[in-house]
XYZ file of C-alpha atoms in Angstrom:
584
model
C -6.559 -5.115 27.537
C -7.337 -3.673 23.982
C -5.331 -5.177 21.313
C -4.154 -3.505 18.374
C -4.135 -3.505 14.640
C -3.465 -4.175 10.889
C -4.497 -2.153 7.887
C -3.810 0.819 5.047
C -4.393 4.062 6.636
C -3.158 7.460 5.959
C -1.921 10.832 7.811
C -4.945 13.497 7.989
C -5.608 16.933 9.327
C -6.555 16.634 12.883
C -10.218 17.518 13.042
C -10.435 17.820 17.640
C -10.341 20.594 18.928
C -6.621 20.624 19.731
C -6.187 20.822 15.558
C -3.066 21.964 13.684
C -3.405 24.081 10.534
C -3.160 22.844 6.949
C -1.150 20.967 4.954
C 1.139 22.245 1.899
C 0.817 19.125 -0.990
C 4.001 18.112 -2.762
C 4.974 14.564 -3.742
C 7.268 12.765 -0.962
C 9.106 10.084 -1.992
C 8.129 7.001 -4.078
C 7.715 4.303 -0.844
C 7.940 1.617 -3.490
C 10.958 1.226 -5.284
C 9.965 2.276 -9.037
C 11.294 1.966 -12.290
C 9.529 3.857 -14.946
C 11.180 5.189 -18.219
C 14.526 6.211 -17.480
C 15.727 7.986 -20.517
C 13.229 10.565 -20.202
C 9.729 11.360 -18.944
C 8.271 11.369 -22.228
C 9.587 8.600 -24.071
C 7.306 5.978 -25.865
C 7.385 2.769 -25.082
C 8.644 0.205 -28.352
C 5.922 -1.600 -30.552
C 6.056 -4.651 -27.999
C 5.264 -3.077 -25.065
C 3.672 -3.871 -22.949
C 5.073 -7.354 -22.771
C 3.201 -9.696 -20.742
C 5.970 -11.422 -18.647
C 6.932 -8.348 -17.334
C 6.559 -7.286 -13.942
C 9.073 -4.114 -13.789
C 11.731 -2.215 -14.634
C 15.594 -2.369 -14.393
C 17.821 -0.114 -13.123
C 21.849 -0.052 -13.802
C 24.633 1.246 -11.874
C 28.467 1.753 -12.081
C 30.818 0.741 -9.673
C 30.152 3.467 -7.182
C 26.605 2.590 -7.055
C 26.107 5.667 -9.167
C 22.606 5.118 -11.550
C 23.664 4.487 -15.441
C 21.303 4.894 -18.510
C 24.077 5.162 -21.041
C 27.648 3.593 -21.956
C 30.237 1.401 -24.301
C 29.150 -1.997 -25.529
C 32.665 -2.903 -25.430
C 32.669 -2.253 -22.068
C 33.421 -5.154 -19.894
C 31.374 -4.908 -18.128
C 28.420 -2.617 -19.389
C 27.404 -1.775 -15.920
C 28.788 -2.938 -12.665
C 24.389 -3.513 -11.190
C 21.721 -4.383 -12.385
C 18.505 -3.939 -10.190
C 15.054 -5.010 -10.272
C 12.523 -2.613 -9.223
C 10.800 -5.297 -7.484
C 11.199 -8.287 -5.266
C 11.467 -11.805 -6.857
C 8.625 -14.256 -5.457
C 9.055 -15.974 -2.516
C 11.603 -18.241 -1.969
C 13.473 -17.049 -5.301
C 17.215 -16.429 -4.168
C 18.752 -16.097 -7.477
C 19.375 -13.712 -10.360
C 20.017 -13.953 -13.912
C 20.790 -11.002 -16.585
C 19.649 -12.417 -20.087
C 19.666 -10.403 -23.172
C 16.661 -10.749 -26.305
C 16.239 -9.381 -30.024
C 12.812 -8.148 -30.421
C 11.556 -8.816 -33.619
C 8.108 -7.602 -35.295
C 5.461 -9.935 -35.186
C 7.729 -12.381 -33.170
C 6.093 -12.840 -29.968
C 8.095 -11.524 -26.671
C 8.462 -15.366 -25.582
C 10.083 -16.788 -28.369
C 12.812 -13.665 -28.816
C 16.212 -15.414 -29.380
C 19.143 -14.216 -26.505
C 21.370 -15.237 -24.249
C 22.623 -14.828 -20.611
C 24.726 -12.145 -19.944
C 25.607 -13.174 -16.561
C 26.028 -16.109 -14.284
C 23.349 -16.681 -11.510
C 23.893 -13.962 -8.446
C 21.968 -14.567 -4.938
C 20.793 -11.682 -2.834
C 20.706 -9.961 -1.189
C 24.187 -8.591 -2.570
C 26.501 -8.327 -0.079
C 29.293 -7.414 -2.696
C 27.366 -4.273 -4.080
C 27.820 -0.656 -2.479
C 25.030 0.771 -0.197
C 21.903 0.661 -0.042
C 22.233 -1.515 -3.286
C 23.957 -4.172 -0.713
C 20.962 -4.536 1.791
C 18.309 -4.498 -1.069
C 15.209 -7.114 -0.320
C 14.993 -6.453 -4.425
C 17.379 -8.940 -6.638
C 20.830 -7.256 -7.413
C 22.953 -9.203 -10.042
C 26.796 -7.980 -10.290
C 28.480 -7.730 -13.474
C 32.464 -8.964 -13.994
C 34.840 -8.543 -16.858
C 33.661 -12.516 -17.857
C 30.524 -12.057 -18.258
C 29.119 -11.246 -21.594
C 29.477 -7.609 -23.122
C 26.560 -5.905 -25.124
C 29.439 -5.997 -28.157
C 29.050 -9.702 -27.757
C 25.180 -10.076 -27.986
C 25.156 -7.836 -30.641
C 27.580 -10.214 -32.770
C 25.852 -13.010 -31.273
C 22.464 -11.946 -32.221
C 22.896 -8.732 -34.782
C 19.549 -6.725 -34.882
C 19.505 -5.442 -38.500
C 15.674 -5.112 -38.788
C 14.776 -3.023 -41.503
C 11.803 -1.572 -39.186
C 12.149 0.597 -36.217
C 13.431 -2.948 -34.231
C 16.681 -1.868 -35.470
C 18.516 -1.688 -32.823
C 16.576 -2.820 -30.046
C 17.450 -5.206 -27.406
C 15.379 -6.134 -24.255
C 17.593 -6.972 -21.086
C 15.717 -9.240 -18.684
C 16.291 -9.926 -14.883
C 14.570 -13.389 -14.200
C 14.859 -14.354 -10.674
C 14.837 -18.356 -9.675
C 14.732 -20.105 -6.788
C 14.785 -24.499 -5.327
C 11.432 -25.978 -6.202
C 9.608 -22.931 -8.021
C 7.250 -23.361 -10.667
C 4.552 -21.375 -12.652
C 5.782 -19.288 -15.462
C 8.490 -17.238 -15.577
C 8.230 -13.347 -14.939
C 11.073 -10.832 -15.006
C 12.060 -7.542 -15.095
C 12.633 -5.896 -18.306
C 14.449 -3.194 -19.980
C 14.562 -1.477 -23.392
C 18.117 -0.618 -24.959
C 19.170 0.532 -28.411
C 22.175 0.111 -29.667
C 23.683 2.637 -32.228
C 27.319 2.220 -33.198
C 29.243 1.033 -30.298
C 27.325 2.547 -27.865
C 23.956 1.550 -25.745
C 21.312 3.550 -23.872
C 18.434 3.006 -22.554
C 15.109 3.590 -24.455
C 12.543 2.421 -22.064
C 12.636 0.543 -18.261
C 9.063 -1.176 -18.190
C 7.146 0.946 -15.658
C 7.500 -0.544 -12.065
C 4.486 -2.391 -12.036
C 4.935 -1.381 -8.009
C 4.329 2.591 -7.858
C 2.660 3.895 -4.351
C 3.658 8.008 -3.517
C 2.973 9.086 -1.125
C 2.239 12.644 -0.640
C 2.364 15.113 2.220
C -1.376 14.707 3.349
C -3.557 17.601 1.881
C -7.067 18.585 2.670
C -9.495 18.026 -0.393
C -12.767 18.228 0.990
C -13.860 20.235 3.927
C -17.435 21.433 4.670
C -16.801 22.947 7.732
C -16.153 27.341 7.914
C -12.860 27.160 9.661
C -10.441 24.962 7.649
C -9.293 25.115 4.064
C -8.587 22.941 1.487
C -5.101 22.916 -0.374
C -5.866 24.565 -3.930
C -9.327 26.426 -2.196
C -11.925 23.993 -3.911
C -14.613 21.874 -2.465
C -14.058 24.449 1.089
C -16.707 25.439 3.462
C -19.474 23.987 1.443
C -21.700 23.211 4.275
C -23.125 20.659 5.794
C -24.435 17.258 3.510
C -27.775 17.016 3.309
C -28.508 13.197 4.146
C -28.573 10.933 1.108
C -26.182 12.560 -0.794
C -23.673 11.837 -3.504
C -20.473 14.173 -3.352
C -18.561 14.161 -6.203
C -14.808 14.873 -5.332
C -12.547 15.506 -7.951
C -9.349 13.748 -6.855
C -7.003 13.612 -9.784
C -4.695 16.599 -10.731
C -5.298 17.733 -7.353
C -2.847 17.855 -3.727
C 0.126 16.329 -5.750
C -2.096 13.425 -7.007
C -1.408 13.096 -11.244
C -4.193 13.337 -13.759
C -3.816 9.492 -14.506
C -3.454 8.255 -11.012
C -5.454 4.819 -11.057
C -6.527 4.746 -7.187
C -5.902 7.529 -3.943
C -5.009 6.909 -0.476
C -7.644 8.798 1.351
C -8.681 9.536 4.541
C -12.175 10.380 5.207
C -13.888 11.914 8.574
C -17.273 12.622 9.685
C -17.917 15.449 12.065
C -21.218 16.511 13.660
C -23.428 13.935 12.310
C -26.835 14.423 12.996
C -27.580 10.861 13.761
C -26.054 7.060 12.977
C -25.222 6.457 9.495
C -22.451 5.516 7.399
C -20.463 6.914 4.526
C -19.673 5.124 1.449
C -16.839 5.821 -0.632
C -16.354 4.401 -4.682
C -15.603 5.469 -8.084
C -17.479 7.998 -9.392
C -19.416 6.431 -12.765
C -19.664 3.114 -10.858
C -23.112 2.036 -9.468
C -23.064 2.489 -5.832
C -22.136 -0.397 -3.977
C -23.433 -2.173 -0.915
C -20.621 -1.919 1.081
C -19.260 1.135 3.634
C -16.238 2.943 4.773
C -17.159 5.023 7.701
C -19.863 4.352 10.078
C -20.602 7.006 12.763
C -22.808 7.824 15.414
C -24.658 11.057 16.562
C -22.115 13.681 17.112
C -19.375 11.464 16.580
C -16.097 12.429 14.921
C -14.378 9.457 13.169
C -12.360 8.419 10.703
C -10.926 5.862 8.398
C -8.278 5.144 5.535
C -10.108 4.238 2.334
C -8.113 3.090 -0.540
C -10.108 3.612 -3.517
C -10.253 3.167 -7.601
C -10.564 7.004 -9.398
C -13.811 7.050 -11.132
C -15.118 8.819 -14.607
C -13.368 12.513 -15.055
C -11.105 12.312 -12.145
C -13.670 11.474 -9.313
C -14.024 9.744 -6.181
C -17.880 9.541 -4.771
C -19.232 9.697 -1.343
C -22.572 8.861 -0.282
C -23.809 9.971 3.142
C -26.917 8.412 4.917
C -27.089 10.750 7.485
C -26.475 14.905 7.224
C -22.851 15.606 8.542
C -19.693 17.456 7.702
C -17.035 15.735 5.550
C -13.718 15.795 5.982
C -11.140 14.229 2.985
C -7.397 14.534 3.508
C -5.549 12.477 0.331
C -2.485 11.055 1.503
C -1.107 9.105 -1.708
C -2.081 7.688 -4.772
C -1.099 4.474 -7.171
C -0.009 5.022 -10.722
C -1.837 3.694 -13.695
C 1.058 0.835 -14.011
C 0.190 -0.399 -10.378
C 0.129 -3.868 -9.213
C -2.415 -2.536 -6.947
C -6.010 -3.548 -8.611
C -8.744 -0.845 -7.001
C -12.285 -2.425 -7.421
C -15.682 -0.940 -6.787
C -16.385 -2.107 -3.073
C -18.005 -5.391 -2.620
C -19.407 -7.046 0.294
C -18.226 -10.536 1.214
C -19.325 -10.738 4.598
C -22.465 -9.844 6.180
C -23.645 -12.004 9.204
C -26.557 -9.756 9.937
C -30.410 -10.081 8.377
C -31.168 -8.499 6.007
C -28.118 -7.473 3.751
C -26.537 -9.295 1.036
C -23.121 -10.331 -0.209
C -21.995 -9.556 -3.552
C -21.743 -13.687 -4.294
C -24.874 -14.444 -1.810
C -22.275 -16.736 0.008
C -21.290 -16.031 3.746
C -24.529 -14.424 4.003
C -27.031 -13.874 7.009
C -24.574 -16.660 9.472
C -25.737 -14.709 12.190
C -23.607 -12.880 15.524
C -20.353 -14.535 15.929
C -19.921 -16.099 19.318
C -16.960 -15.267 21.739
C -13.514 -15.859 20.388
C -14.281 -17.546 17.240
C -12.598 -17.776 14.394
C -14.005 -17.053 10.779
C -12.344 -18.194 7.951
C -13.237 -15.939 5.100
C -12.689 -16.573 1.257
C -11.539 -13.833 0.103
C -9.297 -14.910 -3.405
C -11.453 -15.999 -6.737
C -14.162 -13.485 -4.854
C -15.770 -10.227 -5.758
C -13.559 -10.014 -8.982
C -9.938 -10.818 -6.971
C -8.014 -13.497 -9.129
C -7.571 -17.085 -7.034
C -3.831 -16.343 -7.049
C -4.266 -12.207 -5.037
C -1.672 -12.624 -2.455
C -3.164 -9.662 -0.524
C -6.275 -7.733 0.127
C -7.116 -4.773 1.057
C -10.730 -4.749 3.357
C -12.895 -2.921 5.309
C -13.753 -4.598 8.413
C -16.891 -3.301 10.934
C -17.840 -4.371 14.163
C -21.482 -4.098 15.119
C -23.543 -4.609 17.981
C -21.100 -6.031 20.167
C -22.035 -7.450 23.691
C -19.115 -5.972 25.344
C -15.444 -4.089 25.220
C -13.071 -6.204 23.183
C -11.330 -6.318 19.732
C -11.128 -8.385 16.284
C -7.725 -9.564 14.906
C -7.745 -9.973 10.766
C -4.739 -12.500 9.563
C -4.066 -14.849 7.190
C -5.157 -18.184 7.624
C -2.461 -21.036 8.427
C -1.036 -18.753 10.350
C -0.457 -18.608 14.190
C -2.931 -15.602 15.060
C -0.915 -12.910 16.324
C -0.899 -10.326 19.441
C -2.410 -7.599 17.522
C -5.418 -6.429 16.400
C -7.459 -4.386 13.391
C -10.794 -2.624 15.380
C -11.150 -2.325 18.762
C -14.673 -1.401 19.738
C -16.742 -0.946 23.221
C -20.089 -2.601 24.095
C -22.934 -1.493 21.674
C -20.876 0.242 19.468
C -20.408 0.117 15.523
C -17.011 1.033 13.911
C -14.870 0.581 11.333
C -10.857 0.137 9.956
C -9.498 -0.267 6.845
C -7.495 -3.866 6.801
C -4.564 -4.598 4.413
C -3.608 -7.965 4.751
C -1.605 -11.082 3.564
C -4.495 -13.785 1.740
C -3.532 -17.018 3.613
C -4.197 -21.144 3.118
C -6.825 -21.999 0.914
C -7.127 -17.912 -0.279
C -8.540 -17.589 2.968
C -8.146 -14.163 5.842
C -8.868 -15.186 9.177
C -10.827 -13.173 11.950
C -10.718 -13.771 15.570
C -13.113 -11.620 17.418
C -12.741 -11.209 21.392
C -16.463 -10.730 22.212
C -20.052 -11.945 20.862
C -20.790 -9.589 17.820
C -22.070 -8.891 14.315
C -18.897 -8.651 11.684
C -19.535 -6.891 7.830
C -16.436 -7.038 5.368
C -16.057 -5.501 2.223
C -13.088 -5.566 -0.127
C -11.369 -2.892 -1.892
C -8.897 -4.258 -3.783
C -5.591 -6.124 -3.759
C -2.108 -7.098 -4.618
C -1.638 -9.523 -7.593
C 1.040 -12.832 -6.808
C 4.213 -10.864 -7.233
C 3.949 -7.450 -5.790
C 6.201 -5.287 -4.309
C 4.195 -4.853 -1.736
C 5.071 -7.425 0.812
C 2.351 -8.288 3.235
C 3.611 -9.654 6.673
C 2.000 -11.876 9.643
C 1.239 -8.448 11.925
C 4.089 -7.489 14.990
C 4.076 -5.675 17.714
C 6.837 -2.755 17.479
C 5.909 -0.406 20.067
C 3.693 -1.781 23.521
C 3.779 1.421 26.233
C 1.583 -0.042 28.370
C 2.686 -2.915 31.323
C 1.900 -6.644 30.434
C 2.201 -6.957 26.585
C 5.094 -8.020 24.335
C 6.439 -6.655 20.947
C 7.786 -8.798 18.471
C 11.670 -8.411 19.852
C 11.072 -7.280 23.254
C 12.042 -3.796 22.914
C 10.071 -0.952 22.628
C 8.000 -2.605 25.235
C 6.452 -1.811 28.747
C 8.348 1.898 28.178
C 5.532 3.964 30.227
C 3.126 6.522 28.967
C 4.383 9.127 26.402
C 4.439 12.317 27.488
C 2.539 15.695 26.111
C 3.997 16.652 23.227
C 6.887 14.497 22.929
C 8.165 12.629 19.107
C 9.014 9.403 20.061
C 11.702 7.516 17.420
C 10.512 4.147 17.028
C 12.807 1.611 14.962
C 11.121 0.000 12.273
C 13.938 -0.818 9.781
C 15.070 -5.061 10.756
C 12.308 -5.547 12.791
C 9.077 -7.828 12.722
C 9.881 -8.954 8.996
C 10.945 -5.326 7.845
C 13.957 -5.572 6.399
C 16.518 -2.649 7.446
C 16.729 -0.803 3.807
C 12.595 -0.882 3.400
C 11.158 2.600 2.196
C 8.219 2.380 3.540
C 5.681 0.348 6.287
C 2.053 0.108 6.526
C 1.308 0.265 10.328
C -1.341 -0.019 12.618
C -1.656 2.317 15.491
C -3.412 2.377 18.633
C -4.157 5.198 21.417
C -5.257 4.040 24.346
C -6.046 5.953 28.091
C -5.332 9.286 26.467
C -5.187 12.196 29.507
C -7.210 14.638 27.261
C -8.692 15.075 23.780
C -5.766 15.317 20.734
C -4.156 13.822 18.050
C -0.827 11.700 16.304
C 1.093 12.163 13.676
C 3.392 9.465 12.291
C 5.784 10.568 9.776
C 9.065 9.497 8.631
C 12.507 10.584 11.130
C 14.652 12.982 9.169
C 11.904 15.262 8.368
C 10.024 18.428 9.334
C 6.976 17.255 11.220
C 4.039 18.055 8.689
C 0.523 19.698 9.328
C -1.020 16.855 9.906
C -2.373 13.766 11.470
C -3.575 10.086 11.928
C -5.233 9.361 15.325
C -8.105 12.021 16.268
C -9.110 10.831 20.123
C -11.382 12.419 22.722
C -10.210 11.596 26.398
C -10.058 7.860 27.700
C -10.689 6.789 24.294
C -8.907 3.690 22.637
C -8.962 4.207 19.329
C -6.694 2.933 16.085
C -6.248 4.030 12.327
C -3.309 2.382 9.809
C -1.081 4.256 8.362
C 1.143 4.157 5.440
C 4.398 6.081 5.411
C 8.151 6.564 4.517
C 10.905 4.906 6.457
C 13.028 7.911 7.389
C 16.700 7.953 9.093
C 18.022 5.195 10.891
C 15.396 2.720 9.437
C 12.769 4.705 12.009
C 8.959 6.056 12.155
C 8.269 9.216 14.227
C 5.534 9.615 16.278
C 4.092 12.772 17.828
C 1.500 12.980 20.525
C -0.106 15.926 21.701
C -1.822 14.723 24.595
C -0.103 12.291 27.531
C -1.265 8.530 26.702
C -0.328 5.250 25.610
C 0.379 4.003 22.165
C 0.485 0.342 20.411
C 2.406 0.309 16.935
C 1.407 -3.198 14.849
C 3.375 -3.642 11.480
C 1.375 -5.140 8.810
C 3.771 -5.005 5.644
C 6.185 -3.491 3.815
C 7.518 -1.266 0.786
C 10.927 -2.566 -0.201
């Protein structure tokens, strides 16, 4: 039995022959909860800014849970919430408001202030929905606490500079037996007269968007890309360097830092392998799509924009390209994009970036490897997550490899699934364990290559889990919860509402969930889509199969109503659903 998956994948135009038309771009939703300048899109952020200890934004809200950017200092209180635009660490369960005068030339640590509140836990149970099932600190203001009127007296701000004014409101979350220094979330108000506004929320250090996938790139003569560029260009000669622009285009912004892609190869004339990285970066030895004669295949690449806008690809083998962008991360992202690096390779002849884990030779059967990934290939000793690339090749037979963190029980799921001989590919986002360390278990004798990507710094909003099961079709597995489980094949053309909202470590009120998903014993050749319940089914998809083919890709997307994921299949066949983490 084929196991299933974890990773950062991405919706895509189907590319079989059963294939839907094109996508429209526009910007979804923000799946991370982001804060960003609230007064207006164009103000500048004060002198001090960017201030070092902080990791996001605030947001405030009266009574009704209505957002706030404006109000009375007298008030009492000056808003009802206060929000973070992130998650505390873990194991924080507490919440404190402080306010600080900024002063010129005074660094942000030593401002004077005081608290403005007393210590809240949370989730808030007192606050209004969905403020009240937040995974993100909530602190509730009473008439006791401390009124903006009050700092002000405490701590007048009379700076004869353009400090005048200014206070900085921070949200510093605490918790039994933390240490390490103290980060919060941080906003920017002036006060003029006996009123307060706010002049700058530090930008959400936390900002994925999604967008409704849109075609970027397509050499073949019968699709079309979204804005007409880069279309029916032909077939890639082999050893060639496509230059993509990326930014400004499908709903992605000029001064996006790093794009949620999903790239296919169609046709190939023989084995090879694509490599995706930033354009104005020497190419790296590492690879994103590896293909064989004829094959179509894809895979989610999550990659740092290069010089003017650009994303490279370099083909080893003439083929047709396919690139669908599915979302991108802002410039303020916790999300660090590097130029892919290789820090596995157990085959002859190739070379890690470091030289270490180098030529160890095939793994045997169901073994273990312990990988370093932290204080690696540029990522910091303290990255709490990663996101890889993981290929199987030459194995000896059917079977499956299963990325997790280390000092953790390995779980029933699974990140590439491959058949005897073969050599393929998935894109891996997951949770750094013990000693900075990612686990894989592979099920059958076989070469393994990892590179890495990027990752998530020690506070991110992006919240890696152990993977779950959430969805098992077939007879003789288990999901996380036991439901969603043995349920029988789906049928053709049927969306099937699958709960992910207070399941496997998703809290209910998450935006958004990075899955894995597996099709396995499809009937005939087709595709799945996975987009959020609530909305219009868009042109597009994220498993291409042929028939009998098990086959996975991850895929990042919106929560929609009910806390559930939608999943259409236009073929009969069976389908495994693996969370991997969440957006809160």
């Amino acid at each position: 039995m084929s196991r299933l998956s974890t990773a950062i994948a991405t919706a895509r135009r189907p590319v079989c022959a059963a294939a839907v038309g094109l996508a429209t771009a526009g910007l979804l939703a923000v799946v991370a909860v982001s804060g960003g300048r609230v007064a207006s899109a164009d103000t500048a952020p004060p002198a001090f800014e960017p201030d070092p200890g902080s990791i996001g934004g605030l947001n405030f809200y009266d009574a009704s849970g209505t957002s706030i950017t404006s109000g009375a200092i007298t008030a009492a209180p000056f808003a009802a919430y206060v929000q973070a635009t992130g998650p505390g660490r873990p194991g924080d369960s507490k919440a404190t408001l402080f306010g600080y005068v900024p002063k010129s030339g005074v660094p942000s640590g030593s401002w004077a202030g005081e608290a403005l509140t007393a210590s809240t836990n949370y989730p808030n149970a007192a606050a209004p929905a969905p403020l009240a099932t937040s995974s993100t600190p909530v602190v509730s203001l009473v008439a006791g606490d401390t009124t903006l009127a009050a700092l002000a007296s405490d701590y007048p701000n009379v700076a004869a500079d353009s400090y005048r004014g200014l206070y900085q409101l921070r949200l510093k979350t605490s918790g039994a037996g933390q240490t390490g220094r103290p980060k919060y979330y941080s906003a920017d108000i002036l006060v003029t007269g006996s009123a307060w506004s706010v002049v700058y929320s530090s930008p959400s250090a936390y900002e994925f968007a999604p967008v409704l996938p849109a075609h970027l790139l397509e050499t073949r003569a019968d699709g079309m890309t979204i804005d007409g560029l880069f279309n029916n260009t032909g077939f890639v000669d082999i050893g060639t360097v496509t230059e993509l622009p990326v930014a400004g285009r499908g709903g992605v912004p000029a001064d996006a830092a790093a794009a949620a892609l999903n790239v296919t190869v169609t046709e190939p004339a023989a084995a090879g392998f694509v490599t995706v990285y930033p354009c104005g970066s020497e190419r790296p030895t590492a690879s994103n799509v590896n293909f064989s004669a004829g094959q179509t295949i894809p895979n989610a690449v999550v990659t740092k924009i290069g010089t003017g806008g650009k994303v490279c690809l370099f083909n080893s083998q003439p083929t047709h390209l396919v690139v669908d962008v599915n979302g991108f991360f802002s410039g303020g992202t916790d999300y660090a994009p590097i130029v892919p690096a290789r820090i596995l390779e157990t085959r002859s002849g190739g070379s890690t970036i470091d030289k270490l884990f180098n030529n160890t030779g095939s793994v045997p059967i169901n073994i273990v490897t312990e990988l370093p990934v932290a204080g690696r290939a540029g990522l910091p000793a303290d990255a709490s997550s990663a996101v890889l690339n993981v290929t199987v090749t030459g194995p000896a037979a059917d079977g499956f490899v299963t990325v997790y963190p280390c000092g953790s029980d390995r779980p029933t799921a699974s990140s590439v699934n491959f058949s005897a001989g073969q050599t393929v590919a998935n894109a891996v986002l997951t949770k750094i364990g013990a000693g900075g360390k990612v686990c894989l278990f592979n099920s059958q004798p076989t070469d393994l290559v990892v590179d890495v990507n990027g990752y998530y710094g020690p506070v991110s909003a992006y919240v890696p889990l152990v993977p779950a099961r959430l969805l098992e079709t077939r007879t003789g597995g288990s999901t996380v919860d036991g439901t969603y489980n043995g349920t029988g094949i789906v049928l053709l053309g049927s969306v099937n509402e699958l709960a992910v909202g207070g399941r496997g470590g998703v809290p209910a009120s998450a935006a958004g969930v990075v899955l894995n998903v597996t099709v396995t014993e499809p009937a005939a050749a087709g595709f799945v889509t996975v987009y959020a319940c609530g909305s219009d089914r868009p042109t597009a998809s994220n498993l291409n199969f042929a028939a009998g083919q098990t086959i996975a890709n991850a895929v990042a997307t919106k929560v929609g109503a009910g806390g559930k994921v939608c999943l259409f299949s236009s073929q009969a066949t069976h389908l495994v659903v693996d969370v991997n983490g969440f957006y809160p």
